[in-house]
PDB file of C-alpha atoms in Angstrom:
ATOM      1  CA  MET A   1    -152.218 -64.362  45.883  1.00 50.00           C
ATOM      2  CA  ASN A   2    -149.422 -65.162  48.185  1.00 55.00           C
ATOM      3  CA  PRO A   3    -146.873 -62.328  48.224  1.00 55.00           C
ATOM      4  CA  ARG A   4    -144.328 -64.625  49.703  1.00 56.00           C
ATOM      5  CA  GLY A   5    -144.733 -67.152  46.853  1.00 61.00           C
ATOM      6  CA  ASN A   6    -144.133 -64.504  44.234  1.00 79.00           C
ATOM      7  CA  ALA A   7    -140.998 -63.301  45.975  1.00 79.00           C
ATOM      8  CA  HIS A   8    -139.733 -66.833  46.359  1.00 81.00           C
ATOM      9  CA  THR A   9    -140.362 -67.482  42.666  1.00 86.00           C
ATOM     10  CA  LEU A  10    -138.555 -64.272  41.724  1.00 85.00           C
ATOM     11  CA  VAL A  11    -135.561 -65.163  43.891  1.00 82.00           C
ATOM     12  CA  GLN A  12    -135.413 -68.597  42.306  1.00 89.00           C
ATOM     13  CA  ALA A  13    -135.616 -67.067  38.832  1.00 88.00           C
ATOM     14  CA  ARG A  14    -132.840 -64.576  39.639  1.00 88.00           C
ATOM     15  CA  ARG A  15    -130.690 -67.344  41.061  1.00 88.00           C
ATOM     16  CA  ARG A  16    -131.203 -69.497  37.925  1.00 92.00           C
ATOM     17  CA  ASP A  17    -130.468 -66.452  35.723  1.00 90.00           C
ATOM     18  CA  SER A  18    -127.293 -65.682  37.711  1.00 88.00           C
ATOM     19  CA  LEU A  19    -126.107 -69.301  37.500  1.00 90.00           C
ATOM     20  CA  ASP A  20    -126.845 -69.320  33.757  1.00 93.00           C
ATOM     21  CA  LYS A  21    -124.850 -66.089  33.227  1.00 92.00           C
ATOM     22  CA  ARG A  22    -121.935 -67.415  35.311  1.00 92.00           C
ATOM     23  CA  GLN A  23    -121.973 -70.646  33.325  1.00 94.00           C
ATOM     24  CA  ARG A  24    -121.999 -68.709  30.031  1.00 93.00           C
ATOM     25  CA  ALA A  25    -119.069 -66.588  31.259  1.00 91.00           C
ATOM     26  CA  LEU A  26    -117.043 -69.710  32.153  1.00 93.00           C
ATOM     27  CA  THR A  27    -117.922 -71.319  28.811  1.00 94.00           C
ATOM     28  CA  ALA A  28    -116.892 -68.148  26.975  1.00 92.00           C
ATOM     29  CA  LEU A  29    -113.618 -68.117  28.912  1.00 92.00           C
ATOM     30  CA  THR A  30    -112.903 -71.717  27.896  1.00 93.00           C
ATOM     31  CA  THR A  31    -113.770 -70.943  24.271  1.00 93.00           C
ATOM     32  CA  LEU A  32    -111.482 -67.894  24.150  1.00 91.00           C
ATOM     33  CA  GLU A  33    -108.649 -69.854  25.718  1.00 90.00           C
ATOM     34  CA  GLN A  34    -109.032 -72.735  23.236  1.00 90.00           C
ATOM     35  CA  GLN A  35    -109.097 -70.320  20.314  1.00 90.00           C
ATOM     36  CA  GLY A  36    -105.926 -68.654  21.553  1.00 87.00           C
ATOM     37  CA  LYS A  37    -107.535 -65.230  21.689  1.00 89.00           C
ATOM     38  CA  LYS A  38    -106.431 -62.651  24.235  1.00 89.00           C
ATOM     39  CA  ILE A  39    -108.334 -63.106  27.469  1.00 91.00           C
ATOM     40  CA  THR A  40    -109.684 -59.957  29.079  1.00 91.00           C
ATOM     41  CA  HIS A  41    -112.720 -59.269  31.276  1.00 91.00           C
ATOM     42  CA  THR A  42    -114.297 -57.330  28.397  1.00 90.00           C
ATOM     43  CA  ALA A  43    -113.699 -60.130  25.869  1.00 90.00           C
ATOM     44  CA  VAL A  44    -115.262 -62.706  28.204  1.00 91.00           C
ATOM     45  CA  ALA A  45    -118.256 -60.429  28.861  1.00 92.00           C
ATOM     46  CA  ARG A  46    -118.832 -59.798  25.142  1.00 92.00           C
ATOM     47  CA  THR A  47    -118.506 -63.460  24.202  1.00 92.00           C
ATOM     48  CA  ALA A  48    -120.843 -64.592  27.006  1.00 92.00           C
ATOM     49  CA  GLY A  49    -123.316 -61.752  26.493  1.00 92.00           C
ATOM     50  CA  VAL A  50    -123.095 -60.620  30.131  1.00 91.00           C
ATOM     51  CA  SER A  51    -122.018 -57.447  31.873  1.00 89.00           C
ATOM     52  CA  THR A  52    -118.372 -56.711  32.542  1.00 86.00           C
ATOM     53  CA  TRP A  53    -119.339 -56.242  36.195  1.00 88.00           C
ATOM     54  CA  LEU A  54    -120.169 -59.987  36.397  1.00 89.00           C
ATOM     55  CA  THR A  55    -116.671 -60.939  35.186  1.00 89.00           C
ATOM     56  CA  TYR A  56    -115.148 -59.110  38.179  1.00 90.00           C
ATOM     57  CA  THR A  57    -117.313 -60.942  40.725  1.00 88.00           C
ATOM     58  CA  GLU A  58    -115.965 -63.640  42.979  1.00 89.00           C
ATOM     59  CA  GLY A  59    -116.049 -67.060  41.319  1.00 89.00           C
ATOM     60  CA  ILE A  60    -115.498 -65.682  37.805  1.00 91.00           C
ATOM     61  CA  ARG A  61    -112.609 -63.278  38.369  1.00 90.00           C
ATOM     62  CA  GLU A  62    -110.332 -66.068  39.690  1.00 92.00           C
ATOM     63  CA  HIS A  63    -110.930 -68.200  36.596  1.00 92.00           C
ATOM     64  CA  ILE A  64    -110.196 -65.251  34.253  1.00 93.00           C
ATOM     65  CA  GLU A  65    -106.992 -64.348  36.120  1.00 91.00           C
ATOM     66  CA  ALA A  66    -105.815 -67.978  36.052  1.00 92.00           C
ATOM     67  CA  ALA A  67    -106.485 -68.182  32.300  1.00 91.00           C
ATOM     68  CA  GLN A  68    -104.562 -64.926  31.774  1.00 90.00           C
ATOM     69  CA  ARG A  69    -101.574 -66.345  33.688  1.00 90.00           C
ATOM     70  CA  ARG A  70    -101.659 -69.541  31.617  1.00 90.00           C
ATOM     71  CA  GLN A  71    -101.833 -67.466  28.460  1.00 87.00           C
ATOM     72  CA  GLN A  72     -98.846 -65.331  29.485  1.00 86.00           C
ATOM     73  CA  GLN A  73     -96.796 -68.417  30.298  1.00 84.00           C
ATOM     74  CA  SER A  74     -97.580 -70.119  26.987  1.00 76.00           C
ATOM     75  CA  VAL A  75     -96.700 -67.084  24.841  1.00 59.00           C
ATOM     76  CA  PRO A  76     -93.009 -67.291  23.941  1.00 59.00           C
ATOM     77  CA  ARG A  77     -91.235 -64.043  24.573  1.00 55.00           C
ATOM     78  CA  PRO A  78     -88.752 -62.877  21.972  1.00 53.00           C
ATOM     79  CA  VAL A  79     -85.177 -63.151  23.117  1.00 51.00           C
ATOM     80  CA  PRO A  80     -83.462 -59.799  22.762  1.00 52.00           C
ATOM     81  CA  ALA A  81     -80.306 -59.818  20.686  1.00 53.00           C
ATOM     82  CA  ARG A  82     -77.513 -59.155  23.135  1.00 60.00           C
ATOM     83  CA  ASN A  83     -74.749 -58.779  20.615  1.00 66.00           C
ATOM     84  CA  PRO A  84     -75.700 -58.129  16.991  1.00 66.00           C
ATOM     85  CA  GLY A  85     -72.095 -58.695  15.910  1.00 71.00           C
ATOM     86  CA  ALA A  86     -72.174 -62.201  17.339  1.00 73.00           C
ATOM     87  CA  THR A  87     -75.304 -62.941  15.338  1.00 84.00           C
ATOM     88  CA  LEU A  88     -73.670 -61.692  12.155  1.00 86.00           C
ATOM     89  CA  ARG A  89     -70.550 -63.756  12.848  1.00 86.00           C
ATOM     90  CA  THR A  90     -72.712 -66.814  13.400  1.00 88.00           C
ATOM     91  CA  GLU A  91     -74.592 -66.215  10.155  1.00 89.00           C
ATOM     92  CA  LEU A  92     -71.305 -65.672   8.325  1.00 90.00           C
ATOM     93  CA  GLU A  93     -69.910 -68.940   9.655  1.00 89.00           C
ATOM     94  CA  LEU A  94     -73.106 -70.772   8.662  1.00 90.00           C
ATOM     95  CA  ALA A  95     -72.865 -69.263   5.173  1.00 91.00           C
ATOM     96  CA  ARG A  96     -69.241 -70.376   4.894  1.00 93.00           C
ATOM     97  CA  GLN A  97     -70.184 -73.907   5.920  1.00 92.00           C
ATOM     98  CA  GLU A  98     -72.946 -73.956   3.338  1.00 91.00           C
ATOM     99  CA  ILE A  99     -70.532 -72.742   0.641  1.00 94.00           C
ATOM    100  CA  ARG A 100     -68.061 -75.489   1.567  1.00 94.00           C
ATOM    101  CA  ALA A 101     -70.840 -78.065   1.379  1.00 91.00           C
ATOM    102  CA  LEU A 102     -71.950 -76.769  -2.026  1.00 93.00           C
ATOM    103  CA  ARG A 103     -68.386 -76.880  -3.364  1.00 95.00           C
ATOM    104  CA  GLU A 104     -67.984 -80.451  -2.171  1.00 94.00           C
ATOM    105  CA  GLU A 105     -71.282 -81.367  -3.814  1.00 93.00           C
ATOM    106  CA  ARG A 106     -70.157 -79.698  -7.068  1.00 95.00           C
ATOM    107  CA  ASP A 107     -66.870 -81.625  -7.025  1.00 95.00           C
ATOM    108  CA  GLN A 108     -68.692 -84.891  -6.385  1.00 93.00           C
ATOM    109  CA  MET A 109     -71.070 -84.207  -9.266  1.00 93.00           C
ATOM    110  CA  ARG A 110     -68.185 -83.337 -11.581  1.00 95.00           C
ATOM    111  CA  GLN A 111     -66.386 -86.552 -10.653  1.00 94.00           C
ATOM    112  CA  ALA A 112     -69.580 -88.588 -11.147  1.00 91.00           C
ATOM    113  CA  LEU A 113     -70.031 -87.025 -14.596  1.00 93.00           C
ATOM    114  CA  GLN A 114     -66.445 -87.877 -15.547  1.00 92.00           C
ATOM    115  CA  HIS A 115     -66.979 -91.465 -14.445  1.00 90.00           C
ATOM    116  CA  GLN A 116     -70.213 -91.638 -16.414  1.00 88.00           C
ATOM    117  CA  LEU A 117     -68.558 -90.324 -19.592  1.00 86.00           C
ATOM    118  CA  GLY A 118     -65.699 -92.786 -19.150  1.00 83.00           C
ATOM    119  CA  GLN A 119     -68.190 -95.596 -18.721  1.00 82.00           C
ATOM    120  CA  GLN A 120     -69.991 -94.558 -21.900  1.00 77.00           C
ATOM    121  CA  LEU A 121     -66.690 -94.640 -23.813  1.00 76.00           C
ATOM    122  CA  ASP A 122     -65.916 -98.062 -22.363  1.00 74.00           C
ATOM    123  CA  ASP A 123     -69.357 -99.298 -23.336  1.00 72.00           C
ATOM    124  CA  LEU A 124     -68.794 -98.555 -27.030  1.00 70.00           C
ATOM    125  CA  SER A 125     -68.231-101.897 -28.680  1.00 68.00           C
ATOM    126  CA  ALA A 126     -64.976-102.726 -30.410  1.00 67.00           C
ATOM    127  CA  THR A 127     -66.840-103.515 -33.626  1.00 70.00           C
ATOM    128  CA  ALA A 128     -68.405-100.036 -33.645  1.00 77.00           C
ATOM    129  CA  LEU A 129     -64.981 -98.495 -33.167  1.00 77.00           C
ATOM    130  CA  SER A 130     -63.451-100.752 -35.865  1.00 81.00           C
ATOM    131  CA  GLY A 131     -66.251 -99.795 -38.239  1.00 83.00           C
ATOM    132  CA  ARG A 132     -65.629 -96.119 -37.605  1.00 86.00           C
ATOM    133  CA  VAL A 133     -61.870 -96.560 -38.149  1.00 88.00           C
ATOM    134  CA  ASP A 134     -62.527 -98.409 -41.449  1.00 91.00           C
ATOM    135  CA  GLU A 135     -64.893 -95.650 -42.548  1.00 93.00           C
ATOM    136  CA  LEU A 136     -62.256 -93.013 -41.809  1.00 94.00           C
ATOM    137  CA  ARG A 137     -59.587 -94.994 -43.684  1.00 96.00           C
ATOM    138  CA  CYS A 138     -61.811 -95.234 -46.780  1.00 96.00           C
ATOM    139  CA  HIS A 139     -62.520 -91.541 -46.627  1.00 96.00           C
ATOM    140  CA  ASN A 140     -58.806 -90.822 -46.259  1.00 96.00           C
ATOM    141  CA  GLN A 141     -58.019 -93.075 -49.253  1.00 97.00           C
ATOM    142  CA  ARG A 142     -60.607 -91.261 -51.411  1.00 97.00           C
ATOM    143  CA  LEU A 143     -59.089 -87.932 -50.450  1.00 96.00           C
ATOM    144  CA  ALA A 144     -55.571 -89.205 -51.227  1.00 96.00           C
ATOM    145  CA  ASP A 145     -56.739 -90.477 -54.639  1.00 96.00           C
ATOM    146  CA  GLN A 146     -58.389 -87.130 -55.405  1.00 97.00           C
ATOM    147  CA  LEU A 147     -55.205 -85.320 -54.398  1.00 96.00           C
ATOM    148  CA  ARG A 148     -53.074 -87.543 -56.642  1.00 96.00           C
ATOM    149  CA  GLN A 149     -55.448 -87.059 -59.601  1.00 96.00           C
ATOM    150  CA  THR A 150     -55.568 -83.304 -59.062  1.00 96.00           C
ATOM    151  CA  THR A 151     -51.765 -83.143 -58.795  1.00 96.00           C
ATOM    152  CA  ASP A 152     -51.416 -85.085 -62.042  1.00 96.00           C
ATOM    153  CA  GLU A 153     -53.869 -82.787 -63.804  1.00 96.00           C
ATOM    154  CA  ASN A 154     -52.006 -79.788 -62.436  1.00 96.00           C
ATOM    155  CA  THR A 155     -48.697 -81.122 -63.752  1.00 95.00           C
ATOM    156  CA  VAL A 156     -50.211 -81.705 -67.216  1.00 95.00           C
ATOM    157  CA  LEU A 157     -51.732 -78.226 -67.221  1.00 96.00           C
ATOM    158  CA  LYS A 158     -48.427 -76.628 -66.155  1.00 96.00           C
ATOM    159  CA  ALA A 159     -46.623 -78.425 -68.968  1.00 95.00           C
ATOM    160  CA  ARG A 160     -49.261 -77.215 -71.415  1.00 96.00           C
ATOM    161  CA  VAL A 161     -48.904 -73.644 -70.109  1.00 96.00           C
ATOM    162  CA  VAL A 162     -45.126 -73.837 -70.581  1.00 96.00           C
ATOM    163  CA  SER A 163     -45.611 -75.206 -74.091  1.00 95.00           C
ATOM    164  CA  LEU A 164     -48.145 -72.490 -74.940  1.00 96.00           C
ATOM    165  CA  ASP A 165     -45.812 -69.839 -73.504  1.00 95.00           C
ATOM    166  CA  GLN A 166     -43.039 -71.127 -75.727  1.00 96.00           C
ATOM    167  CA  ASP A 167     -45.356 -71.180 -78.777  1.00 95.00           C
ATOM    168  CA  LEU A 168     -46.485 -67.634 -77.986  1.00 96.00           C
ATOM    169  CA  ALA A 169     -42.914 -66.430 -77.621  1.00 96.00           C
ATOM    170  CA  ALA A 170     -42.012 -68.110 -80.932  1.00 96.00           C
ATOM    171  CA  ALA A 171     -45.051 -66.559 -82.633  1.00 95.00           C
ATOM    172  CA  ARG A 172     -44.080 -63.106 -81.345  1.00 96.00           C
ATOM    173  CA  THR A 173     -40.540 -63.533 -82.525  1.00 96.00           C
ATOM    174  CA  SER A 174     -41.731 -64.693 -85.930  1.00 95.00           C
ATOM    175  CA  LEU A 175     -44.183 -61.786 -86.147  1.00 95.00           C
ATOM    176  CA  ARG A 176     -41.456 -59.281 -85.315  1.00 95.00           C
ATOM    177  CA  ARG A 177     -39.208 -60.699 -88.044  1.00 94.00           C
ATOM    178  CA  MET A 178     -42.024 -60.492 -90.519  1.00 94.00           C
ATOM    179  CA  ILE A 179     -42.798 -56.905 -89.597  1.00 94.00           C
ATOM    180  CA  ARG A 180     -39.084 -55.980 -89.935  1.00 93.00           C
ATOM    181  CA  SER A 181     -38.689 -57.650 -93.208  1.00 92.00           C
ATOM    182  CA  GLU A 182     -41.796 -55.907 -94.559  1.00 90.00           C
ATOM    183  CA  ASN A 183     -40.585 -52.590 -93.298  1.00 90.00           C
ATOM    184  CA  THR A 184     -37.147 -52.988 -94.833  1.00 89.00           C
ATOM    185  CA  ALA A 185     -38.535 -54.113 -98.147  1.00 81.00           C
ATOM    186  CA  HIS A 186     -40.523 -50.991 -98.622  1.00 72.00           C
TER     187      HIS A 186
END
């Protein structure tokens, strides 16, 4: 056995293993960045299945730091509200504009509906309207005839009531005379 051959083979194996781990770390870094996950040395080490120590070594650390800077630049920072009153005034003005727009839309819809109803009335044919007018005239004539007949019957009945009242009054008078004459005779 050649001791030098075994050492050389071990060095080569370690070098291949180190290159493989570095490549896995860089691949993990790319994957995390594409997924939009937070990039940290620990996250890269876990994803790649390597030690955290490796992520701090030269050649890996620079790539992680660059990815962190890119991530910080791409994350939009919330803009602090400088003047809450100004925001409320802006929202109020937007609400007022929306109300004006809604009122205008309502008025336009109302006007369109009026035009549509007018058009429907205009579309009714003259014959349909004439037919309806004739129908109403006939109905009115029937009602007038019924009224005349009922008035005539009422007049006849009133005359009969007057006649019966007179007959009743005459019968009472005659009955009184009879009762008096009977009473005086006895």
